Amino acid sequence: MAILVTGGAGYIGSHTIAALQERGEEVIVVDNLQQGHKEALLGGKLYVGDLRDEDFLDEVFKENDIDAVIHFAANSLVGESMKSPGKYYHNNVYGTLCLLEKMNEHGTRKIVFSSTAATYGEPENVPIDEYDRTLPTNTYGETKLAMEKMMKWYDTAHNIKSISLRYFNAAGAHESGQIGEDHHPETHLIPIVLEVALGKRPHISVFGDDYKTPDGTCVRDYVHVSDLADAHVLAVDKLLSGAESAIYNLGNGTGFSVKEVIDIARSVTVKEIKAVIEPRREGDPATLVASSERARNELGWNPRRSRLEDIIKSAWRWHEANPNGYKKND
Ligand code: UDP
């Protein structure tokens, strides 16, 4: 009776494992450690390997009695996905295909999937709900949408039930201070802003200030990574109690512009944080804000760490204590 977490050594995966450990679940982790960090694992039995390696994945399923899978393993950078679509289709889409095939072969019929607001593209309505149009503006979002659709057809054909969680912008760090965000290269707004505060970068580049938003910079819905982790645990419970497949947005329902994020970071860190306006980044929609009513009503999800100031405080605590991420400080 175990839960397999793919990509468990990554940012959201490691926080989800922490939440599963708190409940005393048996956790099996698969990670190729290309982006993930062994040190981020607060528990679980780690298998280092790739979902696309059939023999490897077969071993994992043979050696463990897996009830449900939480699937994070994927590449997730918008900018990179626009430059290297092949990498994204191969790892994300083909990797998921390999996983679903193995699940079917071994009789594991529940999967919680790490999806994204990038599946919507430029939204028709704000806040966005799960019935809104999905028309991704970048390859990353397109591959995640393809993965969601693949799961739908594996349900039809093989009764594999899935819950896809479309997160908005994950941020923050675990309250223990032991795990947090550490990407190489870092491309996300909040960690980069905090690296400027730490003196590791001279300034933050603001990608575009001519969007149709109140201050011209992009608006996003930031959600604490531990609140996201909680939603995965609730989704596993729901599937194991016999629920049908579903898709849920996960966000706080409040948008903050890039400029607002920088201002809040200035007040949290009490540092200057120089900002320089630069051209737009390819593939970025102007505004992404979630309606998470469905997750609240059907999953019983209640994001408890929803104030952006507190989210940034928790991230700052991690970055200040670990300026080199998981790499030991010399
Ligand atoms: N952003 C920015 N400068 C940076 C990184 C990000 O202006 O160095 C902007 C980006 O254009 C987007 C927002 O910050 O509008 C959030 O970007 P991030 O990469 O954190 O998450 P995404 O929305 O792409 O998932």
Coordinates of C-alpha atoms and ligand atoms in Angstrom, one line a residue:
M1 CA 0.0 0.0 0.0
A2 CA 2.2 2.8 -1.2
I3 CA 2.0 6.1 -3.1
L4 CA 4.4 6.7 -5.9
V5 CA 5.5 10.3 -6.4
T6 CA 7.3 10.9 -9.7
G7 CA 9.5 14.0 -9.7
G8 CA 9.4 13.9 -5.9
A9 CA 12.8 15.5 -5.5
G10 CA 11.5 18.7 -7.1
Y11 CA 10.0 21.8 -5.6
I12 CA 6.3 20.9 -5.3
G13 CA 7.0 17.2 -5.2
S14 CA 9.2 17.5 -2.1
H15 CA 6.6 19.6 -0.3
T16 CA 3.9 17.0 -1.1
I17 CA 6.1 14.2 0.2
A18 CA 6.5 16.2 3.4
A19 CA 2.7 16.3 3.7
L20 CA 2.4 12.6 3.0
Q21 CA 5.1 11.8 5.6
E22 CA 3.2 13.8 8.2
R23 CA 0.3 11.4 7.6
G24 CA 2.6 8.3 7.9
E25 CA 2.0 7.2 4.3
E26 CA 4.5 4.8 2.6
V27 CA 6.1 6.9 -0.2
I28 CA 8.0 5.7 -3.2
V29 CA 9.9 8.4 -5.2
V30 CA 11.0 8.3 -8.8
D31 CA 13.2 11.1 -9.9
N32 CA 16.0 11.3 -12.5
L33 CA 17.6 14.1 -10.4
Q34 CA 18.1 16.3 -13.5
Q35 CA 16.3 19.1 -11.7
G36 CA 15.5 17.6 -8.4
H37 CA 17.6 17.4 -5.2
K38 CA 18.1 14.3 -3.1
E39 CA 18.4 16.6 -0.1
A40 CA 14.8 17.8 -0.7
L41 CA 13.5 14.4 0.3
L42 CA 12.2 14.4 3.9
G43 CA 11.3 10.7 3.5
G44 CA 10.3 8.1 1.0
K45 CA 12.3 5.4 -0.8
L46 CA 14.1 6.9 -3.8
Y47 CA 14.6 5.3 -7.2
V48 CA 16.8 7.3 -9.4
G49 CA 15.8 6.9 -13.0
D50 CA 13.6 8.1 -15.8
L51 CA 10.0 7.3 -16.6
R52 CA 11.0 6.7 -20.2
D53 CA 13.2 3.8 -19.2
E54 CA 10.8 0.9 -19.4
D55 CA 12.9 -1.7 -17.5
F56 CA 13.5 0.8 -14.7
L57 CA 9.9 1.7 -14.3
D58 CA 8.9 -2.0 -14.4
E59 CA 11.2 -2.7 -11.4
V60 CA 9.6 0.1 -9.4
F61 CA 6.1 -1.3 -10.0
K62 CA 7.2 -4.9 -9.4
E63 CA 9.0 -4.1 -6.1
N64 CA 6.2 -2.0 -4.6
D65 CA 2.5 -2.3 -4.0
I66 CA 1.5 1.0 -5.5
D67 CA -2.1 2.2 -4.9
A68 CA -1.9 5.7 -6.4
V69 CA 0.6 7.9 -8.3
I70 CA 1.2 11.6 -7.9
H71 CA 2.9 12.7 -11.1
F72 CA 5.2 15.7 -11.0
A73 CA 8.1 14.6 -13.2
A74 CA 8.2 17.1 -16.1
N75 CA 10.1 20.0 -17.5
S76 CA 8.3 23.2 -16.5
L77 CA 10.0 26.4 -17.9
V78 CA 7.9 28.5 -20.2
G79 CA 10.8 30.2 -21.9
E80 CA 12.8 27.0 -22.4
S81 CA 9.7 25.2 -23.8
M82 CA 9.4 27.8 -26.5
K83 CA 13.0 27.2 -27.6
S84 CA 13.1 23.4 -27.2
P85 CA 9.6 22.0 -27.9
G86 CA 11.0 18.6 -28.6
K87 CA 12.5 18.3 -25.2
Y88 CA 9.1 19.1 -23.6
Y89 CA 7.1 16.7 -25.8
H90 CA 9.6 13.9 -25.2
N91 CA 9.9 14.3 -21.4
N92 CA 6.5 15.5 -20.5
V93 CA 4.2 13.8 -23.0
Y94 CA 6.1 10.6 -23.8
G95 CA 7.2 10.3 -20.2
T96 CA 3.5 10.4 -19.1
L97 CA 2.6 7.9 -21.8
C98 CA 5.2 5.5 -20.4
L99 CA 3.9 6.0 -16.9
L100 CA 0.2 5.4 -17.8
E101 CA 1.2 2.2 -19.8
K102 CA 3.1 0.9 -16.8
M103 CA 0.2 1.8 -14.4
N104 CA -2.2 -0.1 -16.6
E105 CA 0.1 -3.1 -16.9
H106 CA 0.4 -3.3 -13.1
G107 CA -3.2 -2.5 -12.2
T108 CA -2.6 0.9 -10.5
R109 CA -5.7 2.9 -11.4
K110 CA -5.4 6.3 -9.6
I111 CA -3.3 9.2 -10.6
V112 CA -3.1 12.8 -9.3
F113 CA -1.5 15.0 -12.0
S114 CA 0.5 18.2 -11.6
S115 CA -1.0 20.4 -14.3
T116 CA -0.9 24.2 -14.7
A117 CA -2.8 27.4 -15.4
A118 CA -0.7 27.6 -18.6
T119 CA -3.2 25.2 -20.1
Y120 CA -5.6 28.1 -20.4
G121 CA -3.4 30.5 -22.4
E122 CA -4.8 34.1 -22.6
P123 CA -8.0 33.8 -20.5
E124 CA -11.4 34.7 -21.7
N125 CA -12.7 35.4 -18.2
V126 CA -11.0 36.4 -14.9
P127 CA -11.0 34.6 -12.5
I128 CA -10.6 31.5 -14.7
D129 CA -12.7 28.4 -13.9
E130 CA -12.2 24.9 -15.1
Y131 CA -14.9 25.2 -17.9
D132 CA -13.0 28.0 -19.6
R133 CA -11.3 27.7 -22.9
T134 CA -7.9 26.0 -23.0
L135 CA -5.7 27.5 -25.7
P136 CA -2.1 27.5 -24.4
T137 CA 0.2 30.3 -25.5
N138 CA 3.4 28.2 -24.9
T139 CA 4.7 24.7 -25.5
Y140 CA 4.9 23.9 -21.8
G141 CA 1.2 24.5 -21.3
E142 CA 0.4 22.6 -24.5
T143 CA 2.3 19.6 -23.3
K144 CA 0.5 19.6 -19.9
L145 CA -2.9 19.9 -21.7
A146 CA -1.9 16.9 -23.9
M147 CA -1.0 15.0 -20.8
E148 CA -4.4 15.8 -19.2
K149 CA -6.2 14.6 -22.4
M150 CA -4.1 11.4 -22.5
M151 CA -5.4 10.7 -19.0
K152 CA -9.0 11.2 -20.0
W153 CA -8.6 8.5 -22.7
Y154 CA -6.8 6.1 -20.3
D155 CA -9.9 6.5 -18.0
T156 CA -12.3 5.7 -20.9
A157 CA -10.3 2.7 -22.0
H158 CA -8.6 1.4 -18.8
N159 CA -10.6 2.9 -15.9
I160 CA -7.6 4.8 -14.7
K161 CA -9.0 7.7 -12.7
S162 CA -7.2 11.0 -12.6
I163 CA -7.4 14.3 -10.8
S164 CA -5.5 17.0 -12.7
L165 CA -4.5 20.0 -10.5
R166 CA -4.0 23.2 -12.5
Y167 CA -1.8 25.3 -10.3
F168 CA -1.4 29.0 -10.7
N169 CA 2.0 30.3 -9.4
A170 CA 3.6 28.2 -6.7
A171 CA 5.7 30.1 -4.2
G172 CA 7.0 30.0 -0.6
A173 CA 8.8 27.3 1.4
H174 CA 8.1 24.7 4.0
E175 CA 7.5 26.0 7.5
S176 CA 10.3 23.7 8.9
G177 CA 12.8 25.7 7.0
Q178 CA 14.3 22.4 5.7
I179 CA 13.0 22.6 2.1
G180 CA 12.3 25.3 -0.4
E181 CA 12.7 26.4 -4.1
D182 CA 16.0 25.7 -5.8
H183 CA 15.9 25.6 -9.6
H184 CA 19.0 25.8 -11.9
P185 CA 18.7 28.0 -13.7
E186 CA 16.1 30.0 -11.7
T187 CA 13.5 31.6 -13.9
H188 CA 10.7 32.3 -11.5
L189 CA 9.9 35.8 -10.3
I190 CA 9.8 35.4 -6.5
P191 CA 13.1 33.5 -6.0
I192 CA 14.9 35.8 -8.5
V193 CA 13.6 38.9 -6.7
L194 CA 14.9 37.4 -3.4
E195 CA 18.3 36.7 -5.1
V196 CA 18.5 40.4 -5.8
A197 CA 17.7 41.1 -2.2
L198 CA 20.6 38.7 -1.2
G199 CA 23.0 40.6 -3.5
K200 CA 23.4 37.6 -5.8
R201 CA 22.0 39.5 -8.8
P202 CA 22.3 43.2 -9.6
H203 CA 18.6 43.7 -10.5
I204 CA 15.3 42.0 -11.4
S205 CA 14.3 42.3 -15.1
V206 CA 10.6 43.1 -15.4
F207 CA 9.4 41.4 -18.5
G208 CA 7.2 44.0 -20.1
D209 CA 5.2 46.9 -18.6
D210 CA 2.9 47.5 -21.6
Y211 CA 0.3 44.7 -20.8
K212 CA -3.4 45.5 -20.4
T213 CA -3.2 45.4 -16.6
P214 CA -3.5 48.2 -14.0
D215 CA 0.2 48.9 -13.9
G216 CA 1.2 47.4 -17.2
T217 CA 3.0 44.4 -15.7
C218 CA 1.7 40.8 -15.7
V219 CA -0.7 39.7 -13.0
R220 CA -0.4 36.3 -11.4
D221 CA -2.1 34.4 -8.6
Y222 CA 0.5 33.2 -6.1
V223 CA -0.2 30.1 -4.0
H224 CA 1.8 28.6 -1.2
V225 CA 3.6 25.4 -2.1
S226 CA 2.4 23.7 1.1
D227 CA -1.2 24.6 0.3
L228 CA -0.6 22.9 -3.1
A229 CA 0.9 19.9 -1.3
D230 CA -2.3 19.6 0.8
A231 CA -4.4 19.6 -2.3
H232 CA -2.5 16.6 -3.7
V233 CA -3.1 14.6 -0.5
L234 CA -6.8 15.5 -0.6
A235 CA -6.9 14.4 -4.3
V236 CA -5.3 11.0 -3.5
D237 CA -7.9 10.5 -0.7
K238 CA -10.7 11.4 -3.1
L239 CA -9.6 9.0 -5.8
L240 CA -9.0 6.2 -3.3
S241 CA -12.5 6.6 -2.0
G242 CA -13.8 6.0 -5.5
A243 CA -14.2 9.4 -7.1
E244 CA -14.5 10.0 -10.8
S245 CA -11.8 11.8 -12.8
A246 CA -11.8 15.6 -12.4
I247 CA -9.8 18.8 -13.0
Y248 CA -9.3 21.5 -10.4
N249 CA -7.8 24.9 -10.4
L250 CA -5.5 25.8 -7.4
G251 CA -5.0 29.4 -6.6
N252 CA -5.9 32.1 -4.1
G253 CA -8.2 34.0 -6.4
T254 CA -6.2 37.3 -6.0
G255 CA -3.9 38.7 -8.6
F256 CA -0.7 40.6 -8.0
S257 CA 1.3 42.4 -10.6
V258 CA 5.1 41.9 -11.1
K259 CA 5.6 45.4 -9.7
E260 CA 3.4 44.6 -6.6
V261 CA 5.4 41.4 -5.9
I262 CA 8.6 43.4 -6.0
D263 CA 7.2 46.0 -3.7
I264 CA 6.0 43.4 -1.2
A265 CA 9.5 41.7 -1.4
R266 CA 11.1 45.1 -0.7
S267 CA 9.1 45.5 2.5
V268 CA 9.6 41.9 3.6
T269 CA 13.4 41.9 3.1
V270 CA 14.0 45.6 3.9
K271 CA 16.3 45.7 0.8
E272 CA 16.3 48.1 -2.1
I273 CA 15.8 45.5 -5.0
K274 CA 16.6 47.3 -8.2
A275 CA 14.1 46.6 -11.0
V276 CA 14.8 47.2 -14.8
I277 CA 12.0 47.1 -17.4
E278 CA 12.8 44.8 -20.3
P279 CA 10.9 43.4 -23.3
R280 CA 8.1 40.9 -22.8
R281 CA 8.9 37.3 -22.4
E282 CA 7.6 35.1 -25.2
G283 CA 4.5 33.1 -24.3
D284 CA 3.4 35.1 -21.2
P285 CA -0.3 35.8 -20.8
A286 CA -1.2 39.2 -19.3
T287 CA -3.3 38.0 -16.4
L288 CA -3.8 34.5 -14.7
V289 CA -6.0 34.4 -11.7
A290 CA -7.9 31.3 -10.5
S291 CA -11.3 30.6 -9.4
S292 CA -10.7 27.6 -7.1
E293 CA -14.3 27.2 -5.9
R294 CA -14.5 23.8 -7.3
A295 CA -11.4 22.6 -5.4
R296 CA -12.8 24.1 -2.2
N297 CA -16.2 22.6 -2.6
E298 CA -15.3 19.2 -4.0
L299 CA -11.9 18.5 -2.6
G300 CA -12.4 20.4 0.7
W301 CA -9.3 22.4 -0.1
N302 CA -8.7 25.4 2.1
P303 CA -5.5 27.3 1.3
R304 CA -4.3 28.4 4.8
R305 CA -1.2 30.4 3.8
S306 CA -2.9 32.7 1.3
R307 CA -1.4 36.2 2.1
L308 CA 1.3 37.1 -0.4
E309 CA 3.3 38.8 2.3
D310 CA 3.4 35.6 4.3
I311 CA 4.2 33.5 1.2
I312 CA 7.2 35.8 0.4
K313 CA 8.3 35.8 4.1
S314 CA 8.4 32.0 4.1
A315 CA 10.4 32.0 0.8
W316 CA 12.8 34.7 2.2
R317 CA 13.4 32.6 5.3
W318 CA 14.5 29.7 3.1
H319 CA 16.7 31.8 0.7
E320 CA 18.4 33.7 3.5
A321 CA 19.3 30.5 5.3
N322 CA 20.2 28.7 2.1
P323 CA 21.6 31.2 -0.4
N324 CA 23.0 28.4 -2.5
G325 CA 19.9 26.3 -2.3
Y326 CA 20.6 22.7 -1.4
K327 CA 24.3 23.0 -2.3
K328 CA 26.2 23.2 1.0
N329 CA 27.5 26.7 1.7
D330 CA 31.3 26.9 1.7
Ligands
UDP1 N1 8.8 37.7 -14.5 C1 9.6 38.8 -14.7 N2 10.9 38.7 -14.5 C2 11.6 37.6 -14.2 C3 10.8 36.4 -14.0 C4 9.4 36.5 -14.2 O1 9.1 39.9 -14.9 O2 12.8 37.5 -14.0 C5 7.4 37.7 -14.7 C6 6.9 36.8 -15.8 O3 6.9 37.5 -17.1 C7 5.5 36.5 -15.3 C8 5.6 36.6 -13.8 O4 6.8 37.3 -13.5 O5 4.6 37.5 -15.7 C9 5.6 35.2 -13.2 O6 6.6 34.5 -13.9 P1 7.1 33.1 -13.3 O7 8.2 32.6 -14.3 O8 7.5 33.2 -11.9 O9 5.9 32.1 -13.4 P2 4.9 31.7 -14.7 O10 3.8 32.7 -14.6 O11 5.7 31.8 -15.9 O12 4.5 30.4 -14.3

